[in-house]
Tab-separated table of C-alpha atoms in Angstrom:
chain	number	residue	atom	x	y	z
A	1	MET	CA	-11.640	-13.090	20.760
A	2	LEU	CA	-10.934	-15.924	23.157
A	3	HIS	CA	-7.181	-16.095	23.565
A	4	ALA	CA	-4.515	-13.526	22.712
A	5	GLY	CA	-1.390	-15.653	23.199
A	6	PRO	CA	2.015	-14.146	24.020
A	7	MET	CA	1.278	-10.836	22.285
A	8	ALA	CA	-1.374	-9.750	19.823
A	9	THR	CA	-2.083	-6.234	18.582
A	10	ILE	CA	-4.195	-4.573	15.929
A	11	GLN	CA	-2.149	-3.227	13.045
A	12	ASP	CA	-2.692	-1.516	9.735
A	13	LEU	CA	-0.078	0.350	7.692
A	14	GLY	CA	0.470	2.873	10.478
A	15	ARG	CA	0.526	6.645	10.721
A	16	PRO	CA	3.503	7.973	8.742
A	17	GLY	CA	4.012	11.710	8.335
A	18	LEU	CA	3.609	12.819	11.966
A	19	ALA	CA	7.247	13.147	13.062
A	20	ARG	CA	6.757	16.867	13.652
A	21	ILE	CA	4.524	16.031	16.606
A	22	GLY	CA	6.817	13.229	17.773
A	23	VAL	CA	4.664	10.372	16.494
A	24	GLY	CA	6.277	7.475	14.630
A	25	ALA	CA	4.816	5.447	11.778
A	26	SER	CA	4.231	2.179	13.657
A	27	GLY	CA	1.998	-0.241	11.696
A	28	ALA	CA	2.447	-3.926	10.836
A	29	ALA	CA	5.952	-5.224	11.505
A	30	ASP	CA	5.647	-7.398	8.360
A	31	ARG	CA	3.773	-5.122	5.978
A	32	GLY	CA	3.821	-7.581	3.074
A	33	SER	CA	1.993	-10.234	5.100
A	34	LEU	CA	-0.604	-7.728	6.337
A	35	LYS	CA	-1.317	-6.651	2.756
A	36	LEU	CA	-1.595	-10.270	1.642
A	37	ALA	CA	-4.077	-11.112	4.425
A	38	ASN	CA	-6.198	-8.160	3.327
A	39	ARG	CA	-6.021	-9.035	-0.376
A	40	LEU	CA	-7.103	-12.615	0.356
A	41	VAL	CA	-10.318	-11.468	2.048
A	42	GLY	CA	-10.961	-8.726	-0.527
A	43	ASN	CA	-10.108	-5.787	1.756
A	44	PRO	CA	-8.093	-2.716	0.833
A	45	GLU	CA	-4.433	-3.510	1.635
A	46	ASP	CA	-4.316	-1.049	4.492
A	47	ALA	CA	-7.249	-2.434	6.488
A	48	ALA	CA	-6.579	-3.282	10.133
A	49	ALA	CA	-5.821	-6.911	11.050
A	50	VAL	CA	-4.594	-8.755	14.125
A	51	GLU	CA	-0.813	-9.131	14.388
A	52	ILE	CA	-0.158	-12.390	16.248
A	53	THR	CA	3.263	-12.978	17.787
A	54	VAL	CA	4.597	-16.583	17.500
A	55	GLY	CA	1.056	-17.934	17.233
A	56	ASP	CA	-1.157	-19.313	20.029
A	57	PHE	CA	-4.354	-17.401	19.397
A	58	SER	CA	-8.049	-18.129	19.110
A	59	ALA	CA	-11.192	-16.238	18.222
A	60	SER	CA	-14.823	-16.935	17.594
A	61	PRO	CA	-16.989	-14.676	15.433
A	62	THR	CA	-20.567	-13.759	16.318
A	63	ARG	CA	-21.477	-13.751	12.613
A	64	ASP	CA	-20.168	-15.602	9.539
A	65	LEU	CA	-16.862	-14.116	8.429
A	66	LEU	CA	-14.178	-14.584	5.802
A	67	MET	CA	-10.708	-14.697	7.331
A	68	ALA	CA	-7.126	-15.408	6.267
A	69	VAL	CA	-3.935	-16.024	8.221
A	70	THR	CA	-0.628	-15.012	6.614
A	71	GLY	CA	2.968	-14.421	7.684
A	72	ALA	CA	4.803	-16.747	10.050
A	73	PRO	CA	3.501	-20.283	9.257
A	74	VAL	CA	1.122	-21.561	11.935
A	75	PRO	CA	-1.181	-24.581	12.221
A	76	ILE	CA	-4.828	-23.512	11.934
A	77	TRP	CA	-8.097	-25.171	12.869
A	78	VAL	CA	-11.679	-24.063	12.429
A	79	ASP	CA	-13.298	-26.069	15.216
A	80	ASP	CA	-11.629	-29.453	14.590
A	81	ARG	CA	-11.055	-28.985	10.864
A	82	PRO	CA	-7.395	-28.303	9.955
A	83	GLU	CA	-6.964	-25.376	7.585
A	84	GLY	CA	-4.034	-23.756	5.784
A	85	CYS	CA	-2.176	-20.474	5.932
A	86	ASN	CA	-2.531	-17.951	3.125
A	87	ALA	CA	-5.990	-19.256	2.269
A	88	VAL	CA	-9.485	-17.840	2.466
A	89	LEU	CA	-11.208	-19.331	5.519
A	90	ARG	CA	-14.953	-19.365	5.981
A	91	VAL	CA	-15.685	-19.216	9.689
A	92	LYS	CA	-19.317	-19.442	10.726
A	93	ALA	CA	-20.849	-17.681	13.712
A	94	GLY	CA	-20.010	-19.632	16.862
A	95	GLN	CA	-17.186	-21.634	15.291
A	96	THR	CA	-13.699	-21.196	16.768
A	97	LEU	CA	-10.619	-20.307	14.762
A	98	ARG	CA	-7.533	-21.609	16.540
A	99	VAL	CA	-3.978	-20.708	15.636
A	100	GLY	CA	-1.151	-22.869	17.033
A	101	PHE	CA	2.468	-21.914	17.622
A	102	ALA	CA	4.474	-20.657	14.646
A	103	SER	CA	6.923	-23.216	13.247
A	104	ALA	CA	9.172	-20.421	11.919
A	105	GLY	CA	9.163	-16.649	11.872
A	106	VAL	CA	7.510	-14.431	14.455
A	107	ARG	CA	4.516	-12.505	13.160
A	108	SER	CA	1.314	-13.835	11.624
A	109	TYR	CA	-1.645	-11.731	10.478
A	110	LEU	CA	-5.306	-12.550	10.864
A	111	GLY	CA	-7.184	-10.610	8.222
A	112	VAL	CA	-10.954	-10.365	8.443
A	113	ARG	CA	-13.229	-9.284	5.616
A	114	GLY	CA	-14.382	-5.779	6.595
A	115	GLY	CA	-11.284	-5.151	8.717
A	116	ILE	CA	-11.027	-4.673	12.470
A	117	ALA	CA	-13.111	-1.557	13.051
A	118	VAL	CA	-11.725	-0.158	16.303
A	119	PRO	CA	-11.617	3.677	16.311
A	120	ALA	CA	-8.664	5.178	14.437
A	121	VAL	CA	-6.219	7.373	16.358
A	122	LEU	CA	-4.441	10.014	14.266
A	123	GLY	CA	-5.536	8.246	11.114
A	124	SER	CA	-4.527	4.688	12.023
A	125	ARG	CA	-5.793	1.702	14.009
A	126	SER	CA	-2.277	0.509	14.796
A	127	THR	CA	-1.104	-0.052	18.339
A	128	ASP	CA	2.170	1.826	18.804
A	129	THR	CA	3.678	-0.050	21.740
A	130	MET	CA	6.311	2.591	22.409
A	131	ALA	CA	4.227	5.743	22.089
A	132	HIS	CA	1.179	4.103	23.711
A	133	LEU	CA	-1.078	5.250	20.896
A	134	GLY	CA	-3.957	3.388	19.304
A	135	PRO	CA	-5.870	0.394	20.657
A	136	ALA	CA	-4.626	-1.463	23.729
A	137	ILE	CA	-2.580	-4.636	23.360
A	138	LEU	CA	-5.180	-7.413	23.022
A	139	GLU	CA	-6.181	-9.412	26.052
A	140	ASP	CA	-8.119	-12.639	26.402
A	141	GLY	CA	-11.842	-12.140	26.016
A	142	VAL	CA	-11.955	-8.738	24.312
A	143	ARG	CA	-14.601	-8.193	21.641
A	144	LEU	CA	-13.403	-6.732	18.374
A	145	PRO	CA	-15.773	-4.850	16.070
A	146	ILE	CA	-15.645	-5.854	12.400
A	147	GLY	CA	-16.253	-3.282	9.685
A	148	ALA	CA	-18.710	-3.426	6.828
A	149	PRO	CA	-17.507	-5.696	4.015
A	150	PRO	CA	-15.919	-3.822	1.115
A	151	THR	CA	-17.539	-3.839	-2.311
A	152	THR	CA	-14.592	-5.755	-3.754
A	153	TYR	CA	-14.571	-9.544	-3.581
A	154	PRO	CA	-11.762	-11.999	-2.923
A	155	THR	CA	-10.177	-12.988	-6.213
A	156	VAL	CA	-8.130	-15.994	-5.119
A	157	ASP	CA	-8.635	-18.819	-2.629
A	158	GLN	CA	-5.020	-19.298	-1.788
A	159	ALA	CA	-1.689	-17.517	-2.200
A	160	VAL	CA	1.787	-18.970	-2.644
A	161	ILE	CA	3.337	-19.493	0.770
A	162	ARG	CA	6.419	-17.395	1.213
A	163	ARG	CA	8.440	-18.922	4.023
A	164	PRO	CA	10.074	-16.259	6.131
A	165	THR	CA	13.798	-16.722	5.859
A	166	GLY	CA	15.744	-14.103	7.691
A	167	ALA	CA	19.317	-15.270	7.321
A	168	ARG	CA	20.646	-12.585	4.978
A	169	LEU	CA	19.618	-8.948	5.074
A	170	ARG	CA	20.903	-6.310	2.681
A	171	VAL	CA	22.121	-3.046	4.191
A	172	ILE	CA	23.186	0.336	2.908
A	173	MET	CA	26.074	1.681	5.005
A	174	GLY	CA	25.590	4.943	6.858
A	175	PRO	CA	24.529	7.553	7.655
A	176	ARG	CA	27.122	7.372	10.495
A	177	ASP	CA	29.386	4.544	9.343
A	178	ASP	CA	32.322	6.969	9.467
A	179	TRP	CA	31.940	7.025	13.275
A	180	PHE	CA	33.199	3.426	13.399
A	181	THR	CA	36.562	1.771	12.837
A	182	ALA	CA	37.234	0.204	9.445
A	183	ALA	CA	37.447	-3.187	11.180
A	184	SER	CA	34.011	-2.723	12.738
A	185	ARG	CA	32.449	-1.588	9.459
A	186	ARG	CA	33.849	-4.712	7.876
A	187	ALA	CA	32.749	-6.945	10.752
A	188	LEU	CA	29.168	-5.758	10.358
A	189	VAL	CA	28.929	-7.212	6.850
A	190	THR	CA	31.148	-10.265	7.254
A	191	GLU	CA	30.569	-11.694	10.738
A	192	PRO	CA	27.507	-13.658	11.847
A	193	TRP	CA	25.032	-11.915	14.201
A	194	THR	CA	22.647	-13.480	16.655
A	195	ALA	CA	19.239	-12.092	17.537
A	196	THR	CA	18.988	-11.818	21.314
A	197	ALA	CA	15.893	-12.287	23.440
A	198	VAL	CA	15.807	-8.496	23.885
A	199	GLY	CA	13.431	-7.821	21.049
A	200	ASP	CA	9.924	-6.484	20.516
A	201	ARG	CA	8.037	-4.289	18.052
A	202	ILE	CA	10.397	-1.404	18.851
A	203	GLY	CA	13.651	-3.111	18.008
A	204	MET	CA	15.852	-6.168	18.300
A	205	ARG	CA	19.237	-6.224	19.979
A	206	LEU	CA	21.908	-8.221	18.187
A	207	ALA	CA	24.901	-10.054	19.630
A	208	GLY	CA	28.159	-10.350	17.722
A	209	PRO	CA	31.470	-8.554	17.527
A	210	VAL	CA	31.631	-5.268	19.458
A	211	LEU	CA	31.415	-2.358	17.018
A	212	GLU	CA	34.064	0.166	18.006
A	213	ARG	CA	33.867	3.859	17.362
A	214	VAL	CA	36.503	6.277	16.132
A	215	VAL	CA	34.365	9.285	17.048
A	216	SER	CA	33.763	9.428	20.766
A	217	ARG	CA	31.751	12.634	21.110
A	218	GLU	CA	28.029	12.378	21.734
A	219	LEU	CA	25.711	12.430	18.747
A	220	SER	CA	23.043	15.092	18.781
A	221	SER	CA	19.688	13.285	18.443
A	222	GLU	CA	18.643	12.807	14.819
A	223	GLY	CA	15.874	11.163	12.825
A	224	VAL	CA	15.824	7.377	12.606
A	225	VAL	CA	14.202	5.093	10.008
A	226	ARG	CA	12.806	1.573	10.318
A	227	GLY	CA	15.671	-0.838	9.595
A	228	ALA	CA	18.350	1.389	11.146
A	229	LEU	CA	21.181	-0.395	12.972
A	230	GLN	CA	21.746	1.943	15.893
A	231	VAL	CA	24.842	1.352	18.013
A	232	PRO	CA	24.750	2.342	21.690
A	233	PRO	CA	28.001	2.748	23.663
A	234	GLY	CA	28.266	-1.001	24.427
A	235	GLY	CA	28.884	-1.639	20.719
A	236	HIS	CA	25.983	-4.069	20.187
A	237	PRO	CA	23.622	-2.849	17.458
A	238	THR	CA	19.854	-2.613	17.796
A	239	LEU	CA	17.780	-3.142	14.651
A	240	MET	CA	14.924	-0.620	14.679
A	241	LEU	CA	11.512	-2.087	13.861
A	242	ALA	CA	7.942	-0.763	13.469
A	243	ASP	CA	7.537	1.162	16.750
A	244	HIS	CA	11.048	2.669	16.838
A	245	PRO	CA	11.463	6.156	18.319
A	246	VAL	CA	11.272	9.067	15.884
A	247	THR	CA	14.751	10.296	16.817
A	248	GLY	CA	17.750	8.603	18.395
A	249	GLY	CA	20.949	9.744	20.053
A	250	TYR	CA	23.238	6.883	18.998
A	251	PRO	CA	24.995	6.644	15.636
A	252	VAL	CA	23.435	4.470	12.927
A	253	ILE	CA	26.137	2.423	11.189
A	254	ALA	CA	23.884	1.059	8.416
A	255	VAL	CA	20.243	0.635	7.417
A	256	VAL	CA	18.499	-2.542	6.233
A	257	VAL	CA	16.879	-1.960	2.829
A	258	ASP	CA	13.106	-1.536	2.862
A	259	ALA	CA	12.477	-4.723	0.869
A	260	ASP	CA	14.167	-6.865	3.562
A	261	ILE	CA	12.433	-5.382	6.624
A	262	ASP	CA	9.494	-7.774	6.620
A	263	ARG	CA	11.980	-10.631	6.863
A	264	ALA	CA	13.879	-8.815	9.602
A	265	ALA	CA	10.634	-8.675	11.599
A	266	ASN	CA	10.442	-12.469	11.447
A	267	ILE	CA	13.857	-13.228	12.926
A	268	ARG	CA	13.593	-15.187	16.155
A	269	PRO	CA	15.730	-14.875	19.265
A	270	GLY	CA	18.697	-17.174	18.768
A	271	ASP	CA	18.566	-17.015	14.953
A	272	THR	CA	21.815	-16.290	13.150
A	273	LEU	CA	21.833	-13.602	10.508
A	274	PHE	CA	24.253	-11.922	8.148
A	275	PHE	CA	24.291	-8.435	6.688
A	276	GLU	CA	25.273	-7.926	3.084
A	277	GLU	CA	26.337	-4.534	1.846
A	278	THR	CA	24.538	-3.113	-1.145
A	279	ARG	CA	24.999	0.297	-2.678
A	280	LYS	CA	22.009	0.520	-4.897
A	281	GLN	CA	18.395	0.919	-4.134
A	282	VAL	CA	16.911	-2.561	-3.918
A	283	LEU	CA	13.703	-3.211	-5.782
A	284	THR	CA	11.112	-5.495	-4.293
B	1	MET	CA	23.836	11.227	3.723
B	2	ARG	CA	21.837	8.157	2.896
B	3	CYS	CA	19.568	6.467	5.366
B	4	GLY	CA	18.963	3.147	3.675
B	5	ASP	CA	16.811	3.357	0.546
B	6	VAL	CA	13.977	5.211	2.287
B	7	GLY	CA	15.673	8.302	3.686
B	8	VAL	CA	18.203	11.054	3.233
B	9	LEU	CA	19.755	12.681	6.292
B	10	VAL	CA	20.606	16.302	5.515
B	11	GLU	CA	23.256	17.889	7.752
B	12	LEU	CA	22.745	21.595	8.363
B	13	ALA	CA	24.790	24.209	10.186
B	14	THR	CA	22.153	25.712	12.435
B	15	LEU	CA	18.689	25.121	13.807
B	16	GLU	CA	17.455	28.019	11.647
B	17	ASP	CA	18.703	26.155	8.557
B	18	VAL	CA	16.858	23.023	9.682
B	19	LEU	CA	13.610	24.909	10.280
B	20	SER	CA	13.961	26.784	6.973
B	21	LEU	CA	14.463	23.629	4.916
B	22	HIS	CA	11.666	21.921	6.870
B	23	ALA	CA	9.264	24.758	6.032
B	24	ASP	CA	10.385	24.770	2.380
B	25	LEU	CA	9.840	21.011	2.027
B	26	GLU	CA	6.438	21.244	3.704
B	27	ALA	CA	5.415	23.936	1.238
B	28	ARG	CA	6.932	22.212	-1.808
B	29	PRO	CA	7.372	18.487	-1.043
B	30	VAL	CA	9.800	16.309	-2.984
B	31	PRO	CA	8.055	13.565	-5.001
B	32	GLY	CA	7.220	10.566	-2.797
B	33	LEU	CA	7.726	12.446	0.471
B	34	VAL	CA	6.582	10.360	3.461
B	35	ASP	CA	7.774	12.305	6.484
B	36	LEU	CA	10.195	14.990	7.658
B	37	VAL	CA	12.072	14.455	10.909
B	38	PRO	CA	13.785	17.643	12.058
B	39	ALA	CA	16.520	17.557	14.706
B	40	LEU	CA	19.019	20.088	16.040
B	41	GLU	CA	21.520	19.851	13.177
B	42	THR	CA	19.858	17.478	10.733
B	43	LEU	CA	16.680	16.972	8.759
B	44	LEU	CA	15.705	13.416	7.872
B	45	VAL	CA	13.685	13.269	4.668
B	46	ARG	CA	11.763	10.004	4.400
B	47	PHE	CA	10.371	9.045	1.016
B	48	ASP	CA	8.634	6.147	-0.707
B	49	PRO	CA	11.332	4.030	-2.401
B	50	ASP	CA	8.813	3.066	-5.098
B	51	VAL	CA	8.522	6.715	-6.128
B	52	ALA	CA	11.970	8.253	-5.639
B	53	THR	CA	15.632	7.318	-5.218
B	54	PRO	CA	17.977	8.847	-2.641
B	55	GLU	CA	19.925	10.437	-5.504
B	56	GLN	CA	16.825	12.185	-6.853
B	57	VAL	CA	15.870	13.426	-3.399
B	58	CYS	CA	19.420	14.710	-2.726
B	59	GLN	CA	19.502	16.514	-6.033
B	60	ASP	CA	16.134	18.126	-5.399
B	61	ILE	CA	17.218	19.320	-1.953
B	62	ARG	CA	20.533	20.706	-3.224
B	63	SER	CA	18.688	22.746	-5.835
B	64	ARG	CA	16.634	24.531	-3.155
B	65	SER	CA	17.520	27.802	-1.542
B	66	PRO	CA	14.971	27.943	1.235
B	67	GLU	CA	13.856	31.322	2.364
B	68	ARG	CA	15.186	31.973	5.819
B	69	ALA	CA	12.395	31.120	8.160
B	70	GLN	CA	13.439	33.636	10.757
B	71	ARG	CA	12.342	32.834	14.186
B	72	GLN	CA	9.062	34.571	13.767
B	73	THR	CA	8.738	37.762	15.651
B	74	GLY	CA	5.473	38.257	17.455
B	75	GLU	CA	3.599	35.217	18.638
B	76	VAL	CA	5.212	33.621	21.669
B	77	LEU	CA	3.371	30.933	23.587
B	78	THR	CA	3.448	31.563	27.326
B	79	VAL	CA	3.732	28.513	29.539
B	80	PRO	CA	2.867	29.112	33.206
B	81	VAL	CA	5.224	27.225	35.493
B	82	ARG	CA	5.224	26.611	39.227
B	83	TYR	CA	8.948	26.338	39.973
B	84	ASP	CA	8.756	23.565	42.550
B	85	GLY	CA	10.615	20.801	40.694
B	86	GLU	CA	12.386	18.066	42.622
B	87	ASP	CA	15.657	18.857	40.849
B	88	LEU	CA	15.510	22.658	41.038
B	89	GLU	CA	18.030	22.877	43.868
B	90	ALA	CA	20.343	20.285	42.305
B	91	VAL	CA	20.241	22.152	38.972
B	92	SER	CA	21.086	25.414	40.707
B	93	SER	CA	24.030	23.936	42.597
B	94	LEU	CA	25.295	22.189	39.436
B	95	LEU	CA	25.267	25.575	37.712
B	96	GLY	CA	26.692	27.286	40.792
B	97	ILE	CA	23.848	29.786	40.948
B	98	SER	CA	20.899	30.484	43.229
B	99	VAL	CA	17.466	28.957	42.726
B	100	ALA	CA	16.139	32.436	41.966
B	101	GLU	CA	18.780	32.867	39.250
B	102	THR	CA	17.864	29.490	37.702
B	103	VAL	CA	14.220	30.588	37.522
B	104	ARG	CA	15.280	33.983	36.162
B	105	ARG	CA	17.306	32.349	33.376
B	106	HIS	CA	14.491	29.924	32.520
B	107	THR	CA	11.835	32.642	32.365
B	108	GLY	CA	14.147	35.316	30.970
B	109	GLN	CA	14.657	33.969	27.462
B	110	VAL	CA	12.659	32.921	24.444
B	111	TRP	CA	12.816	29.206	23.649
B	112	THR	CA	12.210	27.640	20.242
B	113	VAL	CA	10.995	24.089	19.693
B	114	ALA	CA	13.771	22.472	17.662
B	115	PHE	CA	12.230	19.062	17.167
B	116	ALA	CA	9.939	16.451	18.672
B	117	GLY	CA	10.884	13.012	19.896
B	118	PHE	CA	11.084	10.658	22.859
B	119	SER	CA	7.297	10.450	23.043
B	120	PRO	CA	4.335	12.012	21.218
B	121	GLY	CA	4.214	15.743	21.849
B	122	PHE	CA	7.608	15.956	23.564
B	123	GLY	CA	9.337	19.028	22.129
B	124	TYR	CA	13.025	19.789	22.549
B	125	LEU	CA	13.275	23.548	23.178
B	126	VAL	CA	16.455	25.576	22.651
B	127	GLY	CA	16.874	28.929	24.393
B	128	ASP	CA	18.215	32.089	22.759
B	129	ALA	CA	20.433	32.996	25.732
B	130	GLY	CA	21.655	29.664	27.118
B	131	GLY	CA	23.071	29.458	30.634
B	132	LEU	CA	21.127	26.414	31.793
B	133	GLU	CA	23.139	23.469	30.430
B	134	VAL	CA	22.958	20.503	32.785
B	135	SER	CA	23.523	16.782	32.345
B	136	ARG	CA	20.716	14.253	32.641
B	137	ARG	CA	20.095	12.530	35.943
B	138	ALA	CA	22.449	9.599	36.500
B	139	SER	CA	19.456	7.327	37.009
B	140	PRO	CA	16.223	8.190	35.219
B	141	ARG	CA	12.974	8.351	37.176
B	142	THR	CA	10.555	5.552	36.424
B	143	ARG	CA	7.637	7.956	36.652
B	144	VAL	CA	7.570	11.620	35.672
B	145	PRO	CA	4.129	13.279	35.754
B	146	ALA	CA	2.566	15.006	32.743
B	147	GLY	CA	3.322	18.722	32.858
B	148	ALA	CA	6.776	18.362	34.436
B	149	VAL	CA	9.068	21.109	33.114
B	150	ALA	CA	12.612	19.827	32.885
B	151	LEU	CA	16.150	20.477	31.657
B	152	ALA	CA	18.757	18.280	29.956
B	153	GLY	CA	21.771	19.281	27.911
B	154	GLU	CA	20.977	22.563	26.232
B	155	PHE	CA	17.265	21.739	26.085
B	156	THR	CA	14.184	22.350	28.137
B	157	GLY	CA	10.980	20.383	27.688
B	158	VAL	CA	7.515	19.713	29.061
B	159	TYR	CA	6.566	16.074	29.687
B	160	PRO	CA	3.422	15.557	27.594
B	161	ARG	CA	2.250	12.476	29.481
B	162	GLU	CA	3.267	10.477	32.500
B	163	SER	CA	6.331	8.487	31.496
B	164	PRO	CA	9.771	7.472	32.671
B	165	GLY	CA	12.350	10.220	32.242
B	166	GLY	CA	15.905	11.272	32.981
B	167	TRP	CA	15.618	15.048	32.603
B	168	ARG	CA	16.029	17.300	35.655
B	169	ILE	CA	12.654	18.603	36.780
B	170	VAL	CA	12.541	22.299	37.694
B	171	GLY	CA	8.779	22.860	37.790
B	172	HIS	CA	5.295	21.923	36.694
B	173	THR	CA	2.697	23.389	34.345
B	174	THR	CA	-1.004	22.781	33.865
B	175	LEU	CA	-0.666	23.383	30.149
B	176	LYS	CA	-1.281	20.170	28.228
B	177	ALA	CA	1.599	19.587	25.820
B	178	TRP	CA	-0.327	16.629	24.383
B	179	ASP	CA	-4.071	16.235	24.020
B	180	LEU	CA	-5.464	13.735	21.532
B	181	HIS	CA	-8.798	15.562	21.554
B	182	ARG	CA	-7.182	18.744	20.285
B	183	ASP	CA	-6.129	19.422	16.697
B	184	PRO	CA	-3.168	19.405	16.499
B	185	PRO	CA	-2.670	17.207	19.562
B	186	ALA	CA	0.845	18.552	20.173
B	187	LEU	CA	1.350	22.105	21.405
B	188	LEU	CA	5.119	22.260	21.035
B	189	THR	CA	5.822	21.655	17.357
B	190	PRO	CA	9.095	22.549	15.585
B	191	GLY	CA	9.523	26.298	15.197
B	192	THR	CA	7.076	27.246	17.965
B	193	ARG	CA	8.444	29.985	20.246
B	194	VAL	CA	7.811	29.716	23.938
B	195	SER	CA	8.403	31.733	27.078
B	196	PHE	CA	7.984	30.421	30.585
B	197	ALA	CA	6.298	32.505	33.274
B	198	SER	CA	6.616	31.858	36.973
B	199	VAL	CA	3.330	31.465	38.818
B	200	ASP	CA	2.822	30.872	42.523
B	201	SER	CA	0.284	28.176	42.051
B	202	VAL	CA	-1.193	26.333	39.160
B	203	ALA	CA	-4.705	25.324	39.949
């Protein structure tokens, strides 16, 4: 690996099921794009890949490899040859794969046939940036081991490009919506929100109307899910993403449905977004 | 209560109820169960939305009458503590008691791990006698060493690794609350009973 860019980590589908020891699920922020990168190169969907943040990345393999870049759209070159996203790339030993800055979205995934074979920690190769578990955040010049190729072969050369569009996210109100004024509950799903620059794999702070509480006592810490809109005393919600803490002490006014979380992970600072209330389970 | 389409937050009256339902769901999981997140008065049940709906999970949980997981008698983990914490005096004056009395109250009761959070292996322990409720520090420390034994609210805890922290430190232990090379890596898991013992020095 030659250049890691603003932030690159190794991610698979994480380590769910360990809350009793205080360990969160972590894993790819955009799980759909990770799975797609793996399918393109014929890996199992949960193989480890590189999660690239807003592009600007390069790597050079020491043997011939099949790769694919999915997620936030980025310009790609293999040496000087322009290539496309969501396509199977054949990169020969010594050639350089370069990824430019993302034109939209935040997170791109570099899947490699065989997967990134760093040692698993508690069953996953994901870097949990909050818990400091798993492999270190990638730095320029690190060497990444690649696993043995799976017995399955790639079945397609290219997948339909799904542009990340974050503008509208569906939410289910609660579990603590009754801690907020009726006006604030309404504002959440009618007013525009802006993603602030305070955002990482743990969560993203949103700017918009101040959400006011009717219950002023402190909340006893309780379990939190990915997609939760947690509201600290200032009244500005934080959208919990992949590396969110297992429990939180601020009330959650609403939760983004699971099917919309990959899009939520591709909202950029400064982007405007809206929440739309839904009552039913949303199918992907 | 619903937690999006991937979770149900069950409100329970007591910590015993939380631990009982937690044990029951571990023994007989609901279909699609992904994770259980116990807390002081709630249990978050996370499930795979492709397998189950919140309604199905709620119905399943309502139909259960978990056996009371009494705080087990017997086995109590002893944690040796050198009571030399930077906040020991401040804690004592906040409580209006002597340092010796603070240590006596900390060592003189059995604590139960209610839940884990904050960082891997960090258990929130609740005492059976109380008497040590203090607020967090106004400004958290940027660096608390692994093994720091601290108080906040009604809880005590042992810092599993060096990290920032706002709890009031009363002492230190050599016991490793978190060790990735041990199975399980966390010592203080929900339901574990603990007593603290004062030692003059921890090697």
